[in-house]
PDB file of C-alpha atoms and ligand atoms in Angstrom:
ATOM      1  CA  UNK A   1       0.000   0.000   0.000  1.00  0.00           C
ATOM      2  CA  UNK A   2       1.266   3.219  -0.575  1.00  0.00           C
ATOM      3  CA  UNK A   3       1.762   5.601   1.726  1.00  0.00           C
ATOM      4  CA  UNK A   4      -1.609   8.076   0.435  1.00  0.00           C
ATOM      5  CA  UNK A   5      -3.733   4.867   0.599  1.00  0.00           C
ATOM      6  CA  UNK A   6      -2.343   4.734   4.484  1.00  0.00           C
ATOM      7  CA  UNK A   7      -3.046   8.328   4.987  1.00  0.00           C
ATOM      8  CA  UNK A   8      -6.486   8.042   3.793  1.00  0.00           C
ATOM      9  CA  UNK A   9      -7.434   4.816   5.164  1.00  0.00           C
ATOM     10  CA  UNK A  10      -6.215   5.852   8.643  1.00  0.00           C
ATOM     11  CA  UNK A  11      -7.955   8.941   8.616  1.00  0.00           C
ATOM     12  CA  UNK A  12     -11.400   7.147   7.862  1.00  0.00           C
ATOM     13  CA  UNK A  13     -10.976   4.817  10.580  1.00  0.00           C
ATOM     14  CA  UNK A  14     -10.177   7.297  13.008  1.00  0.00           C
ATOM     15  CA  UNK A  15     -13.575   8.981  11.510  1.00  0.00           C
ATOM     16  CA  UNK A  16     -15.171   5.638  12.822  1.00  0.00           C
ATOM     17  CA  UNK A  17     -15.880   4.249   8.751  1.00  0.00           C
ATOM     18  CA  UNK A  18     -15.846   0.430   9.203  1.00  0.00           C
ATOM     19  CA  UNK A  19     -14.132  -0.940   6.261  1.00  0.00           C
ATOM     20  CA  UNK A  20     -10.954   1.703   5.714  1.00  0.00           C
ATOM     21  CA  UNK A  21      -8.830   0.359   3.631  1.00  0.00           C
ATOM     22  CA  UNK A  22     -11.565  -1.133   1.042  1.00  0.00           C
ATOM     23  CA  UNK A  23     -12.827   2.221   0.623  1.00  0.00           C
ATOM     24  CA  UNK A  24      -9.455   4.261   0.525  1.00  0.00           C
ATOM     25  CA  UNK A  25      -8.514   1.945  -2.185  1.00  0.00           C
ATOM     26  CA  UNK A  26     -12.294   2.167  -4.005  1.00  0.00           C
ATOM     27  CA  UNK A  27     -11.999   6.303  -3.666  1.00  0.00           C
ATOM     28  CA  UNK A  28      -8.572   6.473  -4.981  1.00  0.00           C
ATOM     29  CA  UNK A  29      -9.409   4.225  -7.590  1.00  0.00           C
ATOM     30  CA  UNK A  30     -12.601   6.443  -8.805  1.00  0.00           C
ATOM     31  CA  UNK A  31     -11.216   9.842  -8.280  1.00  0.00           C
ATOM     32  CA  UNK A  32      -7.799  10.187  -8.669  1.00  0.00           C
ATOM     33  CA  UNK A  33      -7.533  13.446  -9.085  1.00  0.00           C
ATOM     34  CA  UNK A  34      -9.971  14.245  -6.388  1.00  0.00           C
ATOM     35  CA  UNK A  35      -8.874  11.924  -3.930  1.00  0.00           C
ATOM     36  CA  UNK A  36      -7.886  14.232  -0.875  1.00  0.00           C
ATOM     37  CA  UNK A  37     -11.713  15.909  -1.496  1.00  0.00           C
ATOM     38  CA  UNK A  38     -13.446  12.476  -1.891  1.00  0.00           C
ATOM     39  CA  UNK A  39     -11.732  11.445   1.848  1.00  0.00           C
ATOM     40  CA  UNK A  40     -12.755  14.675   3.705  1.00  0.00           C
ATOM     41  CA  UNK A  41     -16.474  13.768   2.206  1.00  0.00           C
ATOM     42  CA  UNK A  42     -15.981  10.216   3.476  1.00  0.00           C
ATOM     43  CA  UNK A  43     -14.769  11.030   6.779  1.00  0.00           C
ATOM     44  CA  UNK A  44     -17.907  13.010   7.596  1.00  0.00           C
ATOM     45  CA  UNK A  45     -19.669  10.004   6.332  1.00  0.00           C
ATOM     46  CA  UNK A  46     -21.244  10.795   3.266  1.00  0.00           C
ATOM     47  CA  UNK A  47     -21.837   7.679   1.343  1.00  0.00           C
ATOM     48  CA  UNK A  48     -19.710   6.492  -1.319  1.00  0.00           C
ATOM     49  CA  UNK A  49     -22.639   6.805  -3.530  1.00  0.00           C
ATOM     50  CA  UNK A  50     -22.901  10.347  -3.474  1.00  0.00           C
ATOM     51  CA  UNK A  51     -19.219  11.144  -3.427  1.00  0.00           C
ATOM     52  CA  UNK A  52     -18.826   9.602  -6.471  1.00  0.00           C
ATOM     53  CA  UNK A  53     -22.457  10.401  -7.551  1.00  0.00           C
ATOM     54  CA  UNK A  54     -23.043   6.163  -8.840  1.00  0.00           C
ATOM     55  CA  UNK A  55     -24.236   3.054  -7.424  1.00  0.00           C
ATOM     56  CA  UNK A  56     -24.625  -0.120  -9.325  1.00  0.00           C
ATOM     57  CA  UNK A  57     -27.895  -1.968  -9.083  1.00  0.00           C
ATOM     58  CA  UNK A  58     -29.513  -5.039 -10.798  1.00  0.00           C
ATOM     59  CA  UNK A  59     -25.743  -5.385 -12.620  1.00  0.00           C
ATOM     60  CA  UNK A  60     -26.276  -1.820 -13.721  1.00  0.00           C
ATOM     61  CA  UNK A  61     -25.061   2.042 -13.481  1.00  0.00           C
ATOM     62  CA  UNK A  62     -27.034   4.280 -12.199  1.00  0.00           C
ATOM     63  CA  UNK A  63     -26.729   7.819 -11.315  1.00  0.00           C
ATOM     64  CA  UNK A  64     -27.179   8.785  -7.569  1.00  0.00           C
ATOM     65  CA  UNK A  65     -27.779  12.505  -6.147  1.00  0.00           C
ATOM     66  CA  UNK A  66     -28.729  13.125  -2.779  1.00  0.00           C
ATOM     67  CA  UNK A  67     -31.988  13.419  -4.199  1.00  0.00           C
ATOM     68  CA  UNK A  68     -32.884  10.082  -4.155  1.00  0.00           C
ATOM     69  CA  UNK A  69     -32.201   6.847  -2.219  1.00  0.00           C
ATOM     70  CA  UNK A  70     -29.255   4.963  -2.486  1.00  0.00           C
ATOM     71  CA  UNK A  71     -30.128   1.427  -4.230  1.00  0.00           C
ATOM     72  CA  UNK A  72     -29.994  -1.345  -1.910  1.00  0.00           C
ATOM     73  CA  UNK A  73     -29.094  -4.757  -2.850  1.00  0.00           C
ATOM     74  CA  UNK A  74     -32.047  -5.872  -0.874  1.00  0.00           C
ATOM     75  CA  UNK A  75     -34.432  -4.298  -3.070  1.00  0.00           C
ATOM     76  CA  UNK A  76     -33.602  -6.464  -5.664  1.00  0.00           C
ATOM     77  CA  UNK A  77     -35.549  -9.184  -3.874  1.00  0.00           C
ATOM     78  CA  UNK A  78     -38.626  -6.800  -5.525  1.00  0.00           C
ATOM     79  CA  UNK A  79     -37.212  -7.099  -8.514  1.00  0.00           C
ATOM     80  CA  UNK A  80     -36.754 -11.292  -8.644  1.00  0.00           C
ATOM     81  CA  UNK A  81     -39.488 -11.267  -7.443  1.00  0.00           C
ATOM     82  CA  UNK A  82     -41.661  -9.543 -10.342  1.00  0.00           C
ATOM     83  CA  UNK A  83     -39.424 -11.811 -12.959  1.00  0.00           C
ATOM     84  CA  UNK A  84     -40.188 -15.086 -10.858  1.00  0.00           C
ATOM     85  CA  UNK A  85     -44.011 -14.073 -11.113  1.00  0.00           C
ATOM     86  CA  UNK A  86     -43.936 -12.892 -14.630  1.00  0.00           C
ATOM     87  CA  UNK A  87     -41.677 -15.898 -16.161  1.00  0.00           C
ATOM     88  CA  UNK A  88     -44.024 -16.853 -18.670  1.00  0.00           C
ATOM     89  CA  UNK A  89     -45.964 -13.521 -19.833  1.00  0.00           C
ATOM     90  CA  UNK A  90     -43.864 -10.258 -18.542  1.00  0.00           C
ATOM     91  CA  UNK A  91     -46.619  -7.352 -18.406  1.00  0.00           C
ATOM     92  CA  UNK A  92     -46.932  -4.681 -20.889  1.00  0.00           C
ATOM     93  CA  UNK A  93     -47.209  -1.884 -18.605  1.00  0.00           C
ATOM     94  CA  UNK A  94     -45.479  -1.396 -15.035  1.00  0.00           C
ATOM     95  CA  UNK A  95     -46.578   1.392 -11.987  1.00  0.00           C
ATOM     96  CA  UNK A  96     -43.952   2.764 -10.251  1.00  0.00           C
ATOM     97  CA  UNK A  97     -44.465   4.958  -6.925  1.00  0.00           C
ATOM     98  CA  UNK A  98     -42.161   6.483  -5.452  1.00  0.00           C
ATOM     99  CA  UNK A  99     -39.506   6.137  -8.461  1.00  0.00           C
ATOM    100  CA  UNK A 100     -36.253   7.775  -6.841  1.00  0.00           C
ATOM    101  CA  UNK A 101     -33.661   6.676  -8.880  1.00  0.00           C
ATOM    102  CA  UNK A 102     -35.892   4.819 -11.172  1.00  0.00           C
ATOM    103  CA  UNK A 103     -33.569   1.413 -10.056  1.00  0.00           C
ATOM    104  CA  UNK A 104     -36.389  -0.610  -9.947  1.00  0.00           C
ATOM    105  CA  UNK A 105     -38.299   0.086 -12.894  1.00  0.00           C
ATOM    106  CA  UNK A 106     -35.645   0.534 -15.438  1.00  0.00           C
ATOM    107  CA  UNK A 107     -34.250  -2.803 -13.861  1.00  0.00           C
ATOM    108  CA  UNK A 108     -37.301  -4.391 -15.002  1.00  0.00           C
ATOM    109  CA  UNK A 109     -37.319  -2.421 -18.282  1.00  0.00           C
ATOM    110  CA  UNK A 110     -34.058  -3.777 -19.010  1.00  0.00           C
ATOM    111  CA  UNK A 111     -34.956  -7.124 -18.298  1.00  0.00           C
ATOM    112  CA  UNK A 112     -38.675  -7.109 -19.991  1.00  0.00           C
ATOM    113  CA  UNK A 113     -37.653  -5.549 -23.567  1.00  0.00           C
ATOM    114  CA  UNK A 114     -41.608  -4.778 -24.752  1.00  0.00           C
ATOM    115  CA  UNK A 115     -42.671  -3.435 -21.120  1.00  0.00           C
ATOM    116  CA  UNK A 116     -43.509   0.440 -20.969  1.00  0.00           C
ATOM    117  CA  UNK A 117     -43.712   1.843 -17.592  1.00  0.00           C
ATOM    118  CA  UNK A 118     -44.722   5.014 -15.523  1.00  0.00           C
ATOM    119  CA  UNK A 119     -42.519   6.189 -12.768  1.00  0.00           C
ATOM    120  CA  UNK A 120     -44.054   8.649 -10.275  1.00  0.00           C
ATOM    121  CA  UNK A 121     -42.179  10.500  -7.355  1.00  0.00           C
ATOM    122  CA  UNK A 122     -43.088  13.327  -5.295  1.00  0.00           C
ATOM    123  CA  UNK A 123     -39.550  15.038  -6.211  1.00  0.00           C
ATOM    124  CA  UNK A 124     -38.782  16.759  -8.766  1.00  0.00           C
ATOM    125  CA  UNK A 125     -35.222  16.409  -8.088  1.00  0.00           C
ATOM    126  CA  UNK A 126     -35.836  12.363  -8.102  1.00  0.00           C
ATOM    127  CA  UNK A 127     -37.331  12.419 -11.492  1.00  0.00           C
ATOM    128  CA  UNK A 128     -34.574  14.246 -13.125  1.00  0.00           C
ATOM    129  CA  UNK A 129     -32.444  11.591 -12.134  1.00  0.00           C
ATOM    130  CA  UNK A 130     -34.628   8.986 -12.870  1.00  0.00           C
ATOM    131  CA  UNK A 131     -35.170  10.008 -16.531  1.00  0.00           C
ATOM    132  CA  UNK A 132     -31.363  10.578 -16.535  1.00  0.00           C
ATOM    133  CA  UNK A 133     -30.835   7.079 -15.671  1.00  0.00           C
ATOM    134  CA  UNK A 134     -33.315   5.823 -18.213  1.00  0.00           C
ATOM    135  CA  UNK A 135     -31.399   7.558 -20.706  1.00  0.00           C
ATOM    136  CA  UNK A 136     -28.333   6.064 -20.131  1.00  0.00           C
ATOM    137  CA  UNK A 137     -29.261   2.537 -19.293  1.00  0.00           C
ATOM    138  CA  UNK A 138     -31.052   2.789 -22.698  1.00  0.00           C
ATOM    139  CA  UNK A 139     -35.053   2.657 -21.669  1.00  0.00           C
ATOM    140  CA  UNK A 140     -35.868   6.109 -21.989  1.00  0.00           C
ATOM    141  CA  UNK A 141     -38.078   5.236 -25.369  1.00  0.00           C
ATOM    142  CA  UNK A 142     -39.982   2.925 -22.813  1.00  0.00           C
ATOM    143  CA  UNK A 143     -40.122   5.165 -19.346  1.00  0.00           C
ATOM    144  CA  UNK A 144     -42.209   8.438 -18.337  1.00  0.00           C
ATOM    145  CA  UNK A 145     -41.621  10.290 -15.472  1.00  0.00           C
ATOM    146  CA  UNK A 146     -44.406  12.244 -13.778  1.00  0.00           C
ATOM    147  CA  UNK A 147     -44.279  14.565 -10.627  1.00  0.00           C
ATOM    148  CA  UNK A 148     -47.043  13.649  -8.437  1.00  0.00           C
ATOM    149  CA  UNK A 149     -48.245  12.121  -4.672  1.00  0.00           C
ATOM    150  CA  UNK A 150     -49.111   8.157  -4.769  1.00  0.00           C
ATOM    151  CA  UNK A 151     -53.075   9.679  -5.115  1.00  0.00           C
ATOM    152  CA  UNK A 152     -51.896  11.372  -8.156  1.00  0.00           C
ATOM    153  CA  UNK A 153     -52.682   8.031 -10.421  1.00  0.00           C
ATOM    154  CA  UNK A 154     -56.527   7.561 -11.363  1.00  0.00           C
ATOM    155  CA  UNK A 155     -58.235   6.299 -14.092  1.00  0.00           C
ATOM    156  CA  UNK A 156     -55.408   4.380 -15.653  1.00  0.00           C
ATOM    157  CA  UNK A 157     -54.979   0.242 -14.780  1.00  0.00           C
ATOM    158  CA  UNK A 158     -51.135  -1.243 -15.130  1.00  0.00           C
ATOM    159  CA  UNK A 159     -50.464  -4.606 -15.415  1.00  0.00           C
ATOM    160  CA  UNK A 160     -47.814  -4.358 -12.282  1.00  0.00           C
ATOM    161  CA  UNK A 161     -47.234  -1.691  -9.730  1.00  0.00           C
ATOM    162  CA  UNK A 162     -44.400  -1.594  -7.679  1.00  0.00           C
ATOM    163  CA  UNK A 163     -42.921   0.264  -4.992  1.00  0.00           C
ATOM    164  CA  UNK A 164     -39.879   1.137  -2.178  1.00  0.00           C
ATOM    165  CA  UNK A 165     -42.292   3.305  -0.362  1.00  0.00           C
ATOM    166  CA  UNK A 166     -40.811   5.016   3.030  1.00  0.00           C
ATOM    167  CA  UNK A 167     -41.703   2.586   5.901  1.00  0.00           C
ATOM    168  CA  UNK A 168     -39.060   3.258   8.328  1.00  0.00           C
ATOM    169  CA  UNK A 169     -41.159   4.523  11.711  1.00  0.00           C
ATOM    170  CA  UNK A 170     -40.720   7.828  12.354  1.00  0.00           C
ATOM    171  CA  UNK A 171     -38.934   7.730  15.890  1.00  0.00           C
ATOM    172  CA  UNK A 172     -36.330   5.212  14.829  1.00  0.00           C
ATOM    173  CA  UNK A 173     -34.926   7.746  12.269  1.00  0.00           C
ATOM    174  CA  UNK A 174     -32.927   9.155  14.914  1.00  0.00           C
ATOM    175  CA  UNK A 175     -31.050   5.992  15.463  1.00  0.00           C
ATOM    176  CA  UNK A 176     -29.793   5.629  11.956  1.00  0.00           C
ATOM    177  CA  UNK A 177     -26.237   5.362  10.747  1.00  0.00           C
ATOM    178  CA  UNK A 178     -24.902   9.115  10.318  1.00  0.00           C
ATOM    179  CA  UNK A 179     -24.263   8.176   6.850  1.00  0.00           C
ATOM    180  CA  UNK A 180     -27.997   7.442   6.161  1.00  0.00           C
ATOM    181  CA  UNK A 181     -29.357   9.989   8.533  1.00  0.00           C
ATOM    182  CA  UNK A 182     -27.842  12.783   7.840  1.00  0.00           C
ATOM    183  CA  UNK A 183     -27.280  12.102   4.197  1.00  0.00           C
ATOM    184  CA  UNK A 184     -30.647  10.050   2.381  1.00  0.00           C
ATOM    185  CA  UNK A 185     -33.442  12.328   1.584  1.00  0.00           C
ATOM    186  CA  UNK A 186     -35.781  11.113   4.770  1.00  0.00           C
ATOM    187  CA  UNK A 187     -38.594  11.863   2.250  1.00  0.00           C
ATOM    188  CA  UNK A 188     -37.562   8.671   0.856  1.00  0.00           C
ATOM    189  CA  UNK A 189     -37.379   6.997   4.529  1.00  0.00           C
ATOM    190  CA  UNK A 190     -39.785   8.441   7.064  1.00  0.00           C
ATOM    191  CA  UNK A 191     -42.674   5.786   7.181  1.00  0.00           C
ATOM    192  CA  UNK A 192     -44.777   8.180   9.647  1.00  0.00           C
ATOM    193  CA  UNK A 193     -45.344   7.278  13.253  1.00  0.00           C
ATOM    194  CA  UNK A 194     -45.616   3.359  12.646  1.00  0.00           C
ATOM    195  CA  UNK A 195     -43.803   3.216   9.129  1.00  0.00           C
ATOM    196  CA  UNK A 196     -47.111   2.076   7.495  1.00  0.00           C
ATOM    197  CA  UNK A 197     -48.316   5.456   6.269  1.00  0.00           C
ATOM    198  CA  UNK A 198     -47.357   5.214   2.545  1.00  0.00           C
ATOM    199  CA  UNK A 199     -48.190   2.119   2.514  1.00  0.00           C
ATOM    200  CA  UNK A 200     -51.922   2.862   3.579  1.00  0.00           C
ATOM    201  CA  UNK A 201     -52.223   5.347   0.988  1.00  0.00           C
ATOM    202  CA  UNK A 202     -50.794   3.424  -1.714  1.00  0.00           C
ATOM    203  CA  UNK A 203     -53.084   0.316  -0.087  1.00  0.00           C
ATOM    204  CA  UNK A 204     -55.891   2.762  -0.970  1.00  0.00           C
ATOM    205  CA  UNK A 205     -54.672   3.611  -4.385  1.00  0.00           C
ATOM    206  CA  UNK A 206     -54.304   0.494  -5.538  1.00  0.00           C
ATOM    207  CA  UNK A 207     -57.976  -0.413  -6.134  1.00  0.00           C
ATOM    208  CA  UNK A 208     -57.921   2.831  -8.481  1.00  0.00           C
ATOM    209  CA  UNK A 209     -54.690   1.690 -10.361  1.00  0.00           C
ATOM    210  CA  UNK A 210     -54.235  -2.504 -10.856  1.00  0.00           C
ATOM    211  CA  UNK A 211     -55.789  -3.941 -13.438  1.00  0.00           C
ATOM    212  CA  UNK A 212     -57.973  -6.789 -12.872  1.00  0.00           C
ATOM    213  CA  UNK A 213     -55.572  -9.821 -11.507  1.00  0.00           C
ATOM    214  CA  UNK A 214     -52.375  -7.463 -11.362  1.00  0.00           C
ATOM    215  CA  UNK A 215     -49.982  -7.668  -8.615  1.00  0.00           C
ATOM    216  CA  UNK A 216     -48.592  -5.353  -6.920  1.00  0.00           C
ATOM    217  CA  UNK A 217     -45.155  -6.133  -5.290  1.00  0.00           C
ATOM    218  CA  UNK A 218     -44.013  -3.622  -2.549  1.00  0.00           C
ATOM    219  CA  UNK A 219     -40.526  -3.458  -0.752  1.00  0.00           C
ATOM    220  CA  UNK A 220     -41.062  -3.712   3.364  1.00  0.00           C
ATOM    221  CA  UNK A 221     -38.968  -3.298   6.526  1.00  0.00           C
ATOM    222  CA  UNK A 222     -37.283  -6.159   7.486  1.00  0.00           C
ATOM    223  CA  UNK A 223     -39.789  -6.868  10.761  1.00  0.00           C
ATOM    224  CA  UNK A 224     -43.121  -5.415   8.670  1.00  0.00           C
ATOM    225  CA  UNK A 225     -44.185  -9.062   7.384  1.00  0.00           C
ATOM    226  CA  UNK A 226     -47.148  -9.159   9.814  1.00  0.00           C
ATOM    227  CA  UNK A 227     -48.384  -5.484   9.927  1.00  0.00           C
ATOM    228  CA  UNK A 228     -47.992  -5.168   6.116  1.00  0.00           C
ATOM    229  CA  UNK A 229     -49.944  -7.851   5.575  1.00  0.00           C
ATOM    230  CA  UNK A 230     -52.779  -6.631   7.705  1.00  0.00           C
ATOM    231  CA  UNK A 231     -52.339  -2.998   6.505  1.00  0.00           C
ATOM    232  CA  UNK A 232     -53.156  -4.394   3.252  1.00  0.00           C
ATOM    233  CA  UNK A 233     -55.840  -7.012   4.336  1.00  0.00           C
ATOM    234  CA  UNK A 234     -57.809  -3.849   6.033  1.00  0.00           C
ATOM    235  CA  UNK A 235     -57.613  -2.184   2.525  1.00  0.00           C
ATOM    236  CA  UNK A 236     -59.320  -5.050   0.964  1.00  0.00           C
ATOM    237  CA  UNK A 237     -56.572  -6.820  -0.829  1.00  0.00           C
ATOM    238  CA  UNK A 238     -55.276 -10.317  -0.930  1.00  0.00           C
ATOM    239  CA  UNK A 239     -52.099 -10.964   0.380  1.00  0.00           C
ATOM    240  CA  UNK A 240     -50.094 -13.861  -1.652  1.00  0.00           C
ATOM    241  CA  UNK A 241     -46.809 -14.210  -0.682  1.00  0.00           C
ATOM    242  CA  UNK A 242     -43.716 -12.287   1.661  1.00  0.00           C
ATOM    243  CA  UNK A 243     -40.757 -12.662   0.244  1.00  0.00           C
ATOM    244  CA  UNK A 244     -37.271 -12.414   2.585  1.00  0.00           C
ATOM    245  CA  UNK A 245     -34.078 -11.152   1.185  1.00  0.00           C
ATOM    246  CA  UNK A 246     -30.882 -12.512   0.919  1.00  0.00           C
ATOM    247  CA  UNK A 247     -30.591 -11.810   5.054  1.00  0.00           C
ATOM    248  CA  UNK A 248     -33.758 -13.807   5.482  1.00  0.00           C
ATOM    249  CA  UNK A 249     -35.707 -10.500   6.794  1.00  0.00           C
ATOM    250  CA  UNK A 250     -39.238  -9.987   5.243  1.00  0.00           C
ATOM    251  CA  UNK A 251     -38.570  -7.560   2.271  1.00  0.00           C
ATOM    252  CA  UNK A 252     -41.030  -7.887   0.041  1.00  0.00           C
ATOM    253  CA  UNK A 253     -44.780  -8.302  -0.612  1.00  0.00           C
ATOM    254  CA  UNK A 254     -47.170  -9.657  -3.112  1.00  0.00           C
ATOM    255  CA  UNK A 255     -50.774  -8.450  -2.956  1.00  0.00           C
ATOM    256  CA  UNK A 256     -53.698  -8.586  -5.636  1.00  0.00           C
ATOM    257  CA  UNK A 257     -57.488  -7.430  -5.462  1.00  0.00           C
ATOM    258  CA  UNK A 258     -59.901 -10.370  -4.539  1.00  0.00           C
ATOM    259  CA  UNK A 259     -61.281 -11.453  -7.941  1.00  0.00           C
TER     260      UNK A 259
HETATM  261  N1  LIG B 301     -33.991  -0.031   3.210  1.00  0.00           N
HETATM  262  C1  LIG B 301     -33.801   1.333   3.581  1.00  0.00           C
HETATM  263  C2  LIG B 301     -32.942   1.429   4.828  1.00  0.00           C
HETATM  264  O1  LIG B 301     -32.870   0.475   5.562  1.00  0.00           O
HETATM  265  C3  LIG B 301     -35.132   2.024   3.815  1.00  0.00           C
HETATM  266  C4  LIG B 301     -35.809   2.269   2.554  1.00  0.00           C
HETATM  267  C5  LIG B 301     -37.200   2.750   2.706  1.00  0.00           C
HETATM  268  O2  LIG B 301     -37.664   3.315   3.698  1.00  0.00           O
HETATM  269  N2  LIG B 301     -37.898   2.501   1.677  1.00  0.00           N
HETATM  270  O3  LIG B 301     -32.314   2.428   5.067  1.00  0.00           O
END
């Protein structure tokens, strides 16, 4: 190691970062020229993601701004998910609330080459991004973008809606790692008092938006199996499946209207 990298990496331990020398070596290695800048970020924990404005999801590049969330590999239990269900016959069009980056819908738009989809997100900021990232990853022909709340959708039925709605409770914010707390828009985290309240109003929506038989598949907190499901049950719709992630916490869920 040279003696920069041992610089660096000492100075982000000191700062309490957990893996030092992975991510002196990952900084240097993505911004040479910036390197001295990209460790002061670090050291006041701002996520690598946003330092270097990327994160890969799904096997592909997407553009990050503090904007929006930073992908999670666990949210691409939502997206195995939708391609388990839709092995046979992928849907023709795809809901997405709460887009952020647009990860998960352009993941599936990558994957389902004849699907069209409609990402919607609250932030303007998000949806430049998002229609960025379609752009890039080569969907763009494919995605729309539209500023509005999770109400905002009436009238039209999809063949699949997802969602990564906020659902972490309100009070436990506080608790968070610095580098989520004080960096992740919390517009993108704060679930409300018990972390259902998106989902309630999406529950609501739904009725208004699915298309007769459509699932929709939406990303949970690892301990919301049980009060997702009834959330959703009280809202009228069928609960078929709970899906863990690769840490074997709930993650997702798979609802439908009765028939
Ligand atoms: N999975 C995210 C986290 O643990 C939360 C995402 C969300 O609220 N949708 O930080």
């Amino acid at each position: 190691m040279t003696a920069q990298l041992i610089a660096a990496a000492a100075r982000l331990a000191a700062a309490g970062i957990e893996d030092p020398v992975r991510e002196a070596r990952i900084l240097l290695g993505a911004t040479p020229e910036k390197f001295a800048e990209a460790i002061a970020r670090r050291e006041k924990h701002e996520p690598i993601a946003y330092i270097l404005g990327r994160r890969e999801f799904w096997s592909l590049d997407f553009e990050v701004s503090p904007a929006v969330l930073i992908p999670r590999p666990d949210s691409e239990t939502l997206v195995e998910t939708a391609l388990k269900l839709f092995k046979d016959t992928p849907p023709h069009t795809i809901l997405d609330l709460g887009t952020g980056s647009g990860c998960l819908l352009i993941a599936l738009l990558s994957e389902w080459k004849h699907a069209a989809g409609t990402g919607l997100d609250i932030s303007q900021a998000a949806l430049t991004v998002a229609q960025r990232n379609a752009e890039r990853l080569g969907v763009a022909s494919r995605a729309q973008f539209q500023h509005g709340d999770f109400e905002a959708f009436t009238g039209r039925r999809f063949d699949l809606v997802i969602s990564n709605p906020p659902y972490i409770a309100s009070s436990v914010i506080a608790g968070l790692d610095p580098d989520v707390r004080e960096y992740e828009p919390h517009l993108a985290l704060n679930g409300g008092a018990d972390g259902l309240h998106p989902l309630r109003r999406i529950a609501a929506n739904l009725h208004a938006v699915l298309a007769p038989g459509a699932p929709a598949i939406i990303e949970i907190g690892h301990d919301q199996g049980a009060s997702a499901s009834q959330t959703l049950q009280n809202h009228g719709l069928n609960v078929h499946q709970i899906v863990k992630d690769l840490g074997g916490n709930d993650r997702v869920i798979l609802v439908k209207l009765p028939q």
